[in-house]
Short mmCIF file of C-alpha atoms and ligand atoms in Angstrom, two decimals:
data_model
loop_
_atom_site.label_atom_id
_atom_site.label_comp_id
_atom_site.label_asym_id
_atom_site.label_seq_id
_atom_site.Cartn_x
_atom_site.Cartn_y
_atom_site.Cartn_z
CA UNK A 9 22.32 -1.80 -163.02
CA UNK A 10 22.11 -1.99 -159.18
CA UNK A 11 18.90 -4.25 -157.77
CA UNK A 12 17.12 -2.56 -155.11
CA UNK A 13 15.12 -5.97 -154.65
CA UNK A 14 16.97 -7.11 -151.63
CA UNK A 15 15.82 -10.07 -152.13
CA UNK A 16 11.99 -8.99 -151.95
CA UNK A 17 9.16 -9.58 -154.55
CA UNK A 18 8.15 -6.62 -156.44
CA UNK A 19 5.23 -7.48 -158.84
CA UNK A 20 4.35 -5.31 -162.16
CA UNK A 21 0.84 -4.94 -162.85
CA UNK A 22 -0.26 -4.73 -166.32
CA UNK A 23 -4.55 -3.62 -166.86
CA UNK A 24 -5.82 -4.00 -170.45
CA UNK A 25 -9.25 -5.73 -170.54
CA UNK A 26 -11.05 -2.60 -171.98
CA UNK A 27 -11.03 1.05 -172.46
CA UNK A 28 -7.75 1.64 -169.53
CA UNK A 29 -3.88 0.38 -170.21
CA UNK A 30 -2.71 0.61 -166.54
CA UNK A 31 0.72 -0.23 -165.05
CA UNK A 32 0.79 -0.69 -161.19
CA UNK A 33 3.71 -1.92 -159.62
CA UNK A 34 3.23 -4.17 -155.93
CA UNK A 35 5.84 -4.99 -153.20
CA UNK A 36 4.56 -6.66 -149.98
CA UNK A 37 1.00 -5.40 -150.24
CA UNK A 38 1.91 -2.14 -150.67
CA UNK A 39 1.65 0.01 -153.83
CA UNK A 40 4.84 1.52 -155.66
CA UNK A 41 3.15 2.97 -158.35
CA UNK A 42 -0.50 3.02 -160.35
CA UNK A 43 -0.56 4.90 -163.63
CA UNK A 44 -3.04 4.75 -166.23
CA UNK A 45 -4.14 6.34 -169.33
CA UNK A 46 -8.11 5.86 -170.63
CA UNK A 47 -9.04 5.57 -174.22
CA UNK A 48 -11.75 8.38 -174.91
CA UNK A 49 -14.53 8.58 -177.23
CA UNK A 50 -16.57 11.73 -178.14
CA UNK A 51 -19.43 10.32 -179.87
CA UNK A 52 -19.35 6.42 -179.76
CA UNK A 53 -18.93 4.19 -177.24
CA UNK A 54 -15.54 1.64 -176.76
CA UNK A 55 -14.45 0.89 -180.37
CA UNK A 56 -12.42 -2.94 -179.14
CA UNK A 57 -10.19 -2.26 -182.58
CA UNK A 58 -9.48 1.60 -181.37
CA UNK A 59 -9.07 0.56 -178.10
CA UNK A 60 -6.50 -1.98 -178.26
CA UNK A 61 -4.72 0.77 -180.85
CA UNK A 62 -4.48 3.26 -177.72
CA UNK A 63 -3.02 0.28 -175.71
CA UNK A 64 -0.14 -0.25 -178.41
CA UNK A 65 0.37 3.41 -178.38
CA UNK A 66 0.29 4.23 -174.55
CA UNK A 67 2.02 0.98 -173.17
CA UNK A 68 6.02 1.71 -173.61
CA UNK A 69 4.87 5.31 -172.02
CA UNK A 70 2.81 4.05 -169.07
CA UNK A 71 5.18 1.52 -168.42
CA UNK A 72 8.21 3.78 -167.98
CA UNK A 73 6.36 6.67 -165.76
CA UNK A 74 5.21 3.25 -163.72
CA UNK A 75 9.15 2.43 -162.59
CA UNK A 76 10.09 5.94 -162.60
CA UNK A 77 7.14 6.84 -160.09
CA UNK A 78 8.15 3.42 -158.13
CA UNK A 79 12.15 4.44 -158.43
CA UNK A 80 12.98 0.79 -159.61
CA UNK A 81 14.37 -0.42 -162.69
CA UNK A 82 13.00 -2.96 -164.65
CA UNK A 83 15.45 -5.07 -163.80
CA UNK A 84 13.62 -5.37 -160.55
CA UNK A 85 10.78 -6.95 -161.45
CA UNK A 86 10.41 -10.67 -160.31
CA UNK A 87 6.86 -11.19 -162.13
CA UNK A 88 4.63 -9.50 -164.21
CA UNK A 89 0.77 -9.77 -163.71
CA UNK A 90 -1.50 -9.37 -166.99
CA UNK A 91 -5.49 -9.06 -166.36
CA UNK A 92 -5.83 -11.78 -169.46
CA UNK A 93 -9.86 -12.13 -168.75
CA UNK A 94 -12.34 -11.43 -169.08
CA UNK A 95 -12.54 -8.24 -172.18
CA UNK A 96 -12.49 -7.18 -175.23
CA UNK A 97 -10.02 -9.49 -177.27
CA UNK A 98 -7.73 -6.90 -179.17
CA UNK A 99 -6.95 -5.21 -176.01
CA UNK A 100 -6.70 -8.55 -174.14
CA UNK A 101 -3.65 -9.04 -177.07
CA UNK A 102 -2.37 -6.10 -177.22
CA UNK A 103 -1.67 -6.50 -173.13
CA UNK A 104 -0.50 -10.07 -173.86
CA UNK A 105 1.98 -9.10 -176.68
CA UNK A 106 3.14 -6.18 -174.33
CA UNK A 107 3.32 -8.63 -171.42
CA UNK A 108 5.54 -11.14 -173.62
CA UNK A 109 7.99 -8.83 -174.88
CA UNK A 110 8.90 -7.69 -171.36
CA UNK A 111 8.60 -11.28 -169.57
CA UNK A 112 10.87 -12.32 -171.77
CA UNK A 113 13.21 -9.97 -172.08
CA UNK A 114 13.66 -9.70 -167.98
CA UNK A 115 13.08 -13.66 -167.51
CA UNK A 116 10.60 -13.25 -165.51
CA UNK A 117 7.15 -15.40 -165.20
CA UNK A 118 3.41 -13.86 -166.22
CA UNK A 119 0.61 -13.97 -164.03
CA UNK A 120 -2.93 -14.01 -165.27
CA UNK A 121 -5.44 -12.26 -163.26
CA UNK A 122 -8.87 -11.86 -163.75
CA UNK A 123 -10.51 -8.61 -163.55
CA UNK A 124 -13.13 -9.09 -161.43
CA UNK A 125 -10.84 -11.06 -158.73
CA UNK A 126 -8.63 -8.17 -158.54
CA UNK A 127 -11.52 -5.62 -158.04
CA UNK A 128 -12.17 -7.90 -155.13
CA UNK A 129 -9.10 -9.04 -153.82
CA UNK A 130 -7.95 -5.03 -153.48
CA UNK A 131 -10.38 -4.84 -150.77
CA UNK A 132 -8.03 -6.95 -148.97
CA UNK A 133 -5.09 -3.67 -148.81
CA UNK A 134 -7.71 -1.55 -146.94
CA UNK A 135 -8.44 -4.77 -144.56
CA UNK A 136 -11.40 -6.85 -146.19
CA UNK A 137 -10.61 -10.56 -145.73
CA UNK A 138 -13.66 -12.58 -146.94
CA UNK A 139 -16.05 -9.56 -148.00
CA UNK A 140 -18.97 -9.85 -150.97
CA UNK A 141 -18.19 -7.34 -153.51
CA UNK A 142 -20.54 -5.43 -155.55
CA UNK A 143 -18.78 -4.94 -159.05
CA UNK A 144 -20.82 -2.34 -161.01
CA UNK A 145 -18.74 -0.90 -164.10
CA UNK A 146 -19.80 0.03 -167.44
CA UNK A 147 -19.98 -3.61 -168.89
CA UNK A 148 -20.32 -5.65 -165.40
CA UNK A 149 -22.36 -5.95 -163.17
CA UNK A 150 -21.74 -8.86 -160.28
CA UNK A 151 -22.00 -9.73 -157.08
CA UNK A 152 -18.90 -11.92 -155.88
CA UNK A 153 -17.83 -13.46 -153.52
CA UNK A 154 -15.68 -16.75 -151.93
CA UNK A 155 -17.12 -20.31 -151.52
CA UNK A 156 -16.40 -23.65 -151.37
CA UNK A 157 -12.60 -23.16 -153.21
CA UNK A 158 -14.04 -20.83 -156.09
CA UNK A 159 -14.94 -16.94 -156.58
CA UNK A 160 -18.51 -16.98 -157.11
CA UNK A 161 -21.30 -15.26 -158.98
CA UNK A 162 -24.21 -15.02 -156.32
CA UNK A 163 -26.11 -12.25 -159.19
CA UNK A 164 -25.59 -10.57 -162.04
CA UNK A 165 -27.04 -8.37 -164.62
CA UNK A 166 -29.26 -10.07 -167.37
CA UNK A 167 -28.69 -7.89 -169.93
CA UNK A 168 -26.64 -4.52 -169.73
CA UNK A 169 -24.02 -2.88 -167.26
CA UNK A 170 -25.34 -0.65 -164.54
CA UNK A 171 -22.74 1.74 -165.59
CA UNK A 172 -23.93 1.23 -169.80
CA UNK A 173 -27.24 1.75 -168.29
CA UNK A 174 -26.71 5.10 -166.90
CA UNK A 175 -24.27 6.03 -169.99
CA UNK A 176 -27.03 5.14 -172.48
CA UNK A 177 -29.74 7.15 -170.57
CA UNK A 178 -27.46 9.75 -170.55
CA UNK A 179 -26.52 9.73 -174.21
CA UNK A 180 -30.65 9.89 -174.91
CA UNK A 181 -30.77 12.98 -172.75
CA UNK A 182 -27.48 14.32 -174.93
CA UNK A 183 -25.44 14.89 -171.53
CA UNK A 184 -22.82 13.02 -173.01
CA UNK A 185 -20.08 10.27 -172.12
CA UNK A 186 -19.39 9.08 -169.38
CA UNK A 187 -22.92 9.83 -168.00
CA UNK A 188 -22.33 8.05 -164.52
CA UNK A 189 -21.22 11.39 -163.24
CA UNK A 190 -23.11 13.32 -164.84
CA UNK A 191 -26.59 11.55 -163.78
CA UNK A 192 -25.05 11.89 -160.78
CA UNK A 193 -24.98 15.86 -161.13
CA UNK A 194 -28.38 15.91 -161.95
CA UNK A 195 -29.59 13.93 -159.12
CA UNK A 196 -28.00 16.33 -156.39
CA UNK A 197 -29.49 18.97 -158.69
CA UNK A 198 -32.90 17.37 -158.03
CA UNK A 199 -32.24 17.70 -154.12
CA UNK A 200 -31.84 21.04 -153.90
CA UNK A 201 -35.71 21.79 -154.83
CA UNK A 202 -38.21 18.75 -154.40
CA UNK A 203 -37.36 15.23 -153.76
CA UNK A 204 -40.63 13.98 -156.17
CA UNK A 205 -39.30 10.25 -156.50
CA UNK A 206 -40.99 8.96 -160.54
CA UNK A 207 -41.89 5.10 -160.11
CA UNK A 208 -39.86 2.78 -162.72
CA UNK A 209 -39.43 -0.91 -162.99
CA UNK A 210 -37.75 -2.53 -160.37
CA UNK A 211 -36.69 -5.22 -161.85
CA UNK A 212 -34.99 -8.28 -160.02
CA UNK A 213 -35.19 -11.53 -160.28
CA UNK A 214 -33.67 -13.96 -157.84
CA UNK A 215 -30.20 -12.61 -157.08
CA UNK A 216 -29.96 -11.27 -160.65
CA UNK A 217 -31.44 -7.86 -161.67
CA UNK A 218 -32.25 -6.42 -165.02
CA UNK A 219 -31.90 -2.59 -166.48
CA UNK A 220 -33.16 -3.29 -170.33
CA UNK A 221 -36.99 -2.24 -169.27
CA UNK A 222 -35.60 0.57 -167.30
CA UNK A 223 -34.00 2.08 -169.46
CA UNK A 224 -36.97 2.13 -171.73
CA UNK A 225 -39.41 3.62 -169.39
CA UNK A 226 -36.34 6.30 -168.20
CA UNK A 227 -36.30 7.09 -172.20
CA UNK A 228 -40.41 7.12 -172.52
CA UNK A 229 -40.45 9.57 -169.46
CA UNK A 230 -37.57 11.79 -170.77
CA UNK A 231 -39.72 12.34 -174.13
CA UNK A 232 -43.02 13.56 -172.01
CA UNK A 233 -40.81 16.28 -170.97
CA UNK A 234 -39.92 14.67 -167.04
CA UNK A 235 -36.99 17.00 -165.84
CA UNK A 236 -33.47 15.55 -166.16
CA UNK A 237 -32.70 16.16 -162.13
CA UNK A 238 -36.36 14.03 -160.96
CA UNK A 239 -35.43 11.40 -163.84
CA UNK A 240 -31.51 11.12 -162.50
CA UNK A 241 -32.42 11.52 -159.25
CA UNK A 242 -35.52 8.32 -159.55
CA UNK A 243 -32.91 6.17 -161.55
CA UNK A 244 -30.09 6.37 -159.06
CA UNK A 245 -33.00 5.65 -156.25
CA UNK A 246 -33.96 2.82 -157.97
CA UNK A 247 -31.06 0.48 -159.37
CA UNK A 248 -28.53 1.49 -156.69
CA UNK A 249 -31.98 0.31 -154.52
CA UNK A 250 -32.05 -3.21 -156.81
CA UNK A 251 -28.46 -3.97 -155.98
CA UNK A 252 -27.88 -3.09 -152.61
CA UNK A 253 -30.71 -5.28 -152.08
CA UNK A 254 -29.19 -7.93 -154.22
CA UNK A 255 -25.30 -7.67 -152.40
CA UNK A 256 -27.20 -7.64 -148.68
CA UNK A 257 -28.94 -11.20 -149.67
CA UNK A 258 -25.33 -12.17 -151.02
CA UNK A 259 -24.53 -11.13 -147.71
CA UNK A 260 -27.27 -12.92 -145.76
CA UNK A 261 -27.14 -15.87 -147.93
CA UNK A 262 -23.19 -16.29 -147.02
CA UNK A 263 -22.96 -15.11 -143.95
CA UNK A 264 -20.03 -12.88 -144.47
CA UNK A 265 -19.81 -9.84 -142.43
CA UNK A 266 -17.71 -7.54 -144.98
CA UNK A 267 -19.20 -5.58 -148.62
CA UNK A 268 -16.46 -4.46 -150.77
CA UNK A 269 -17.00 -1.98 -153.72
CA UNK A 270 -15.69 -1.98 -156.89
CA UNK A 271 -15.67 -0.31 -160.68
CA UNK A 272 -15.94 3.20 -161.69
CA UNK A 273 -20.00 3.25 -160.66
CA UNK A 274 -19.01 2.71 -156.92
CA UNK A 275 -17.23 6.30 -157.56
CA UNK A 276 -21.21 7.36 -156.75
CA UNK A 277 -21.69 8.81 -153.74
CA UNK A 278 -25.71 8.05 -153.06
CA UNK A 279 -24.32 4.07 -153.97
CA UNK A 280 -21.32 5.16 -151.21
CA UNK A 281 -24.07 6.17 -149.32
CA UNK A 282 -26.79 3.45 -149.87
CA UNK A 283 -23.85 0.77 -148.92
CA UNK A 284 -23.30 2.38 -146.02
CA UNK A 285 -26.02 1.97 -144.39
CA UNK A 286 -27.08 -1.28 -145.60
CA UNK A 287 -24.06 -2.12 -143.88
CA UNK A 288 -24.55 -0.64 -140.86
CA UNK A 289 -28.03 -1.88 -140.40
CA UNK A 290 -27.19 -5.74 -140.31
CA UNK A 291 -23.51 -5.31 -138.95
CA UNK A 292 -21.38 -5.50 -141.67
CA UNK A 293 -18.03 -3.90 -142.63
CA UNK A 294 -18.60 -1.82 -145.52
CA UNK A 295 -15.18 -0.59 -147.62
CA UNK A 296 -14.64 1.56 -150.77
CA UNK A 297 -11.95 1.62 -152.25
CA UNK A 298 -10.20 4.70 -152.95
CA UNK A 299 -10.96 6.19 -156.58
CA UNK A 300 -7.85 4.85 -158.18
CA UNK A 301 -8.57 1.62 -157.09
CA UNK A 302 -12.40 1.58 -158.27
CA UNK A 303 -11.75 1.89 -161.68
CA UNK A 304 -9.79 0.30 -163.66
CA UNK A 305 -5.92 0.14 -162.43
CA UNK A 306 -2.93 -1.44 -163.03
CA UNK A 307 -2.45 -1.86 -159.27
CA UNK A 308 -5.34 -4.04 -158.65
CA UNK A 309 -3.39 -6.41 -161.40
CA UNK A 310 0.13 -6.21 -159.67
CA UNK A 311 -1.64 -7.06 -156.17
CA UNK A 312 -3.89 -10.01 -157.11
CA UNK A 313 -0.48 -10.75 -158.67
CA UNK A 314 1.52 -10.99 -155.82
CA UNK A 315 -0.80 -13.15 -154.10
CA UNK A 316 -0.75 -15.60 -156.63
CA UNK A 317 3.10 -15.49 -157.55
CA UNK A 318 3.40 -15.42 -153.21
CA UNK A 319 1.14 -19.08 -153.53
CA UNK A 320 3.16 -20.42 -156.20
CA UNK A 321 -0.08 -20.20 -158.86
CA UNK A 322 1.08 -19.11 -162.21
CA UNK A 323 2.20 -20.80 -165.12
CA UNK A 324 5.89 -21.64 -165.24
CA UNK A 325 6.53 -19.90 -168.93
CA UNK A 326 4.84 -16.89 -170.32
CA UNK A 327 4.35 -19.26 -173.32
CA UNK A 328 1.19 -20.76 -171.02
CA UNK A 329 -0.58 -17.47 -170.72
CA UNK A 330 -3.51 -16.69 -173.10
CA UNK A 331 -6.09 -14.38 -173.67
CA UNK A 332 -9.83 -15.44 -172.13
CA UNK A 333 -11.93 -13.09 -173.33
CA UNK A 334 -14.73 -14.90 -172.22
CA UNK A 335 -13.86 -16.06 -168.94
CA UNK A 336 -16.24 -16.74 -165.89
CA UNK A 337 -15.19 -15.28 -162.47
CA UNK A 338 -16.32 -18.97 -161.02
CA UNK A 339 -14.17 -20.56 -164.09
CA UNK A 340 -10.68 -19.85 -162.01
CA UNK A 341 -9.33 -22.54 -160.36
CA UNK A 342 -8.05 -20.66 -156.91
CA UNK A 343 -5.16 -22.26 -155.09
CA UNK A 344 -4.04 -19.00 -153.48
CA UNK A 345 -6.60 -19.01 -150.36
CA UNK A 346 -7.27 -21.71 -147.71
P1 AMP B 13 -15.48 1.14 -165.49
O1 AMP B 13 -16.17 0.33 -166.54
O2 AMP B 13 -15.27 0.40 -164.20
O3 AMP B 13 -14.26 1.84 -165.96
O4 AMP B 13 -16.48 2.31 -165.09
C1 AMP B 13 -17.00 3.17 -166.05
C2 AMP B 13 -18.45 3.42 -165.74
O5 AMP B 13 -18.57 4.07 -164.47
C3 AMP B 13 -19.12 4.30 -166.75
O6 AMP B 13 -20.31 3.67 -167.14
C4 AMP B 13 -19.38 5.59 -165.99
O7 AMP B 13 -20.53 6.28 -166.42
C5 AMP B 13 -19.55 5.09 -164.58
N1 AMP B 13 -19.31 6.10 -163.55
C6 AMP B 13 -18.18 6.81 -163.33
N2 AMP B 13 -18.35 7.68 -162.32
C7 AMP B 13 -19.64 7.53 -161.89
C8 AMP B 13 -20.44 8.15 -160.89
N3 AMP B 13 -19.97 9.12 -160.11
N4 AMP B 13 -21.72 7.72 -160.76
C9 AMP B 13 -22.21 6.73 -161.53
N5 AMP B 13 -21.50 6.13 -162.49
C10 AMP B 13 -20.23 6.51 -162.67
MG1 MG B 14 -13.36 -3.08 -164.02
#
C-alpha cells in the first residue's frame, strides 16, 4: 500500500487505563483523529474485569474508525503510544496485549505514557508551556506540575476522587451515574431562585485536600430533607473552592504563570469559571482544554507520544513495555524537556 508518511512521524495513540479504550492518532502536534468508546454501567460503578472485557471488544473497532477518520493506513504508523500507568490492571493488559499485536505486526516501537502527563502535556497544543494542571477525574485528583527534571505532585486527594465524590453523592440522592453533570444541573437549578450557600467541611490540609467528611455531612443533610439544587449548588461552592485554592498555591509556590485543566470534572462550568478568575486575579494564563481532550482520549496518548518518540525516550522493543498500574506521576524519569 502507498505511504502517505513522506517521511513525517505520525504517532497512534492508544487510552486504556480505565473505563475509555481511545485511539488518537498525532502528526506534528496536530491531531488526525480521536475516537473513543466508554464502558457504561447502570447500577455499579467501574467493574476493572468488565472493563477491560469492553476494551477487548471495542479495540479492533476503534482502531479502524481511528485511520479511517485520519485517511492513513496502518502502514503509516511510525510508533504507537500506550497510556501503561497508572489504572486498573486488566484494562492496563488488555491495552498492552492490543498494543503488542499491532507493534509487532507493523515493526514499529511502543511508547508508554502516563495518564496524568498526557492530561498535562495536551495543554501544550492550545499553547501552555510550563503550566500547573489541576487533574480532577473520577479516581484522581492532583495538582501537577514541572520541577527540577520530574512531573510533580504539589497536592492531592487523601482519600477519594473529586469526580467519585460528586458520583457517590449523587448515587445517595438516586440521580444516577455519572453525577458530575448532573450535580451540576442541580446547582444552576439552585440559581434560578435563592443562592442560600449550606456550610460543609472544608477540608484541606497543606496542599492536599480531603472529600471523605464531606461527603458524609452532604449525605446527613440530604436525609433532613435539604433540597438537591442548595446541596449541589453548596458542594460545587465548596470543593471546586478547596482546589482552586490548592492549584493557585501550586501556582504561587512555583512561580509559573500558566493553570491547565484536565479530566472529565474540568467539563464543569462554575470550576471553568472559578479557574478563570483565579487566574485572572494574580496574572496567570488559564486554559481548558476542549471536551474531547478533558476526558479521557486517545489523542492525549498519541501527543505525549510524539514528544517522547521526537526525544528519543522509549524503549527500543515493545518487549520492554509493561503495565504500572501503580505508578507515581513523580516516578517517570523525563528526558523529553530541558
Ligand atoms: P474521568 O474520570 O476523567 O473520565 O471523568 C469522569 C468524572 O467526571 C465522573 O466522576 C463524572 O461525574 C465527572 N464529570 C463529568 N462531567 C462533569 C461535570 N459537568 N461536572 C462535574 N463533574 C463531571
Ligand atoms: Mg483521566
Amino acid at each position: 500500500m502507498k505511504s502517505i508518511k513522506n517521511g513525517k512521524n505520525i504517532v497512534l495513540g492508544i487510552e486504556c487505563t480505565a473505563h475509555t479504550f481511545g485511539v488518537g492518532i498525532a502528526r506534528k502536534g496536530k491531531f488526525l483523529a480521536n475516537v473513543r468508546d466508554m464502558y457504561t454501567t447502570e447500577k455499579e460503578g467501574i467493574v476493572p474485569l468488565k472493563a477491560a472485557e469492553h476494551h477487548v471488544s471495542k479495540a479492533l473497532k476503534i482502531y479502524s474508525e481511528a485511520l479511517n477518520k485520519a485517511k492513513i493506513n496502518e502502514y503509516d504508523i511510525t510508533a504507537i503510544a500506550l497510556s501503561n500507568a497508572p489504572g486498573l490492571s486488566p484494562c492496563l493488559l488488555a491495552g498492552l496485549r492490543f498494543a503488542r499485536e499491532k507493534a509487532e505486526k507493523l515493526g514499529v516501537p511502543i511508547i508508554p505514557v502516563n495518564h496524568c502527563i498526557a492530561h498535562l502535556e495536551i495543554g501544550q497544543s492550545i499553547g501552555a508551556k510550563d503550566p500547573v494542571l489541576l487533574y480532577v477525574s473520577g479516581a484522581n485528583t492532583q495538582i501537577i506540575a514541572y520541577a527540577y527534571g520530574k512531573y510533580r505532585v504539589f497536592g492531592e486527594t487523601l482519600d477519594l476522587g473529586v469526580g467519585n465524590l460528586l458520583d457517590k453523592i449523587a448515587r445517595y440522592a438516586k440521580l444516577g451515574f455519572p453525577g458530575g453533570p448532573k450535580i451540576e444541573q442541580q446547582a444552576l437549578e439552585a440559581k434560578k431562585d435563592n443562592l442560600h450557600y449550606i456550610e460543609l467541611p472544608y477540608s484541606i490540609k497543606g496542599m492536599d485536600v480531603s472529600f471523605s467528611g464531606i461527603q458524609t455531612k452532604a449525605q446527613q443533610l440530604f436525609d433532613k430533607g435539604i433540597s438537591l439544587e442548595q446541596l449541589s449548588f453548596s458542594l460545587q461552592e465548596t470543593v471546586f473552592a478547596m482546589l482552586v485554592e490548592a492549584a493557585e498555591r501550586a501556582l504561587a509556590h512555583t512561580g509559573k504563570k500558566e493553570l491547565v485543566l484536565g479530566g472529565g470534572v474540568a467539563c464543569n462550568s462554575r470550576l471553568q469559571e472559578m479557574c478563570k478568575i483565579m487566574c485572572k486575579e494574580r496574572g496567570a494564563k488559564f486554559f481548558c482544554p476542549a471536551k474531547e481532550f478533558l476526558v479521557d482520549n486517545g489523542a492525549m496518548i498519541a501527543y505525549t507520544g510524539e514528544i517522547m518518540f521526537n526525544a528519543g525516550d522509549y524503549p527500543k522493543s515493545p518487549e520492554e513495555v509493561d503495565i504500572k498500574p501503580r505508578q507515581r506521576t513523580d516516578d517517570v524519569q523525563i528526558n523529553w524537556r530541558k
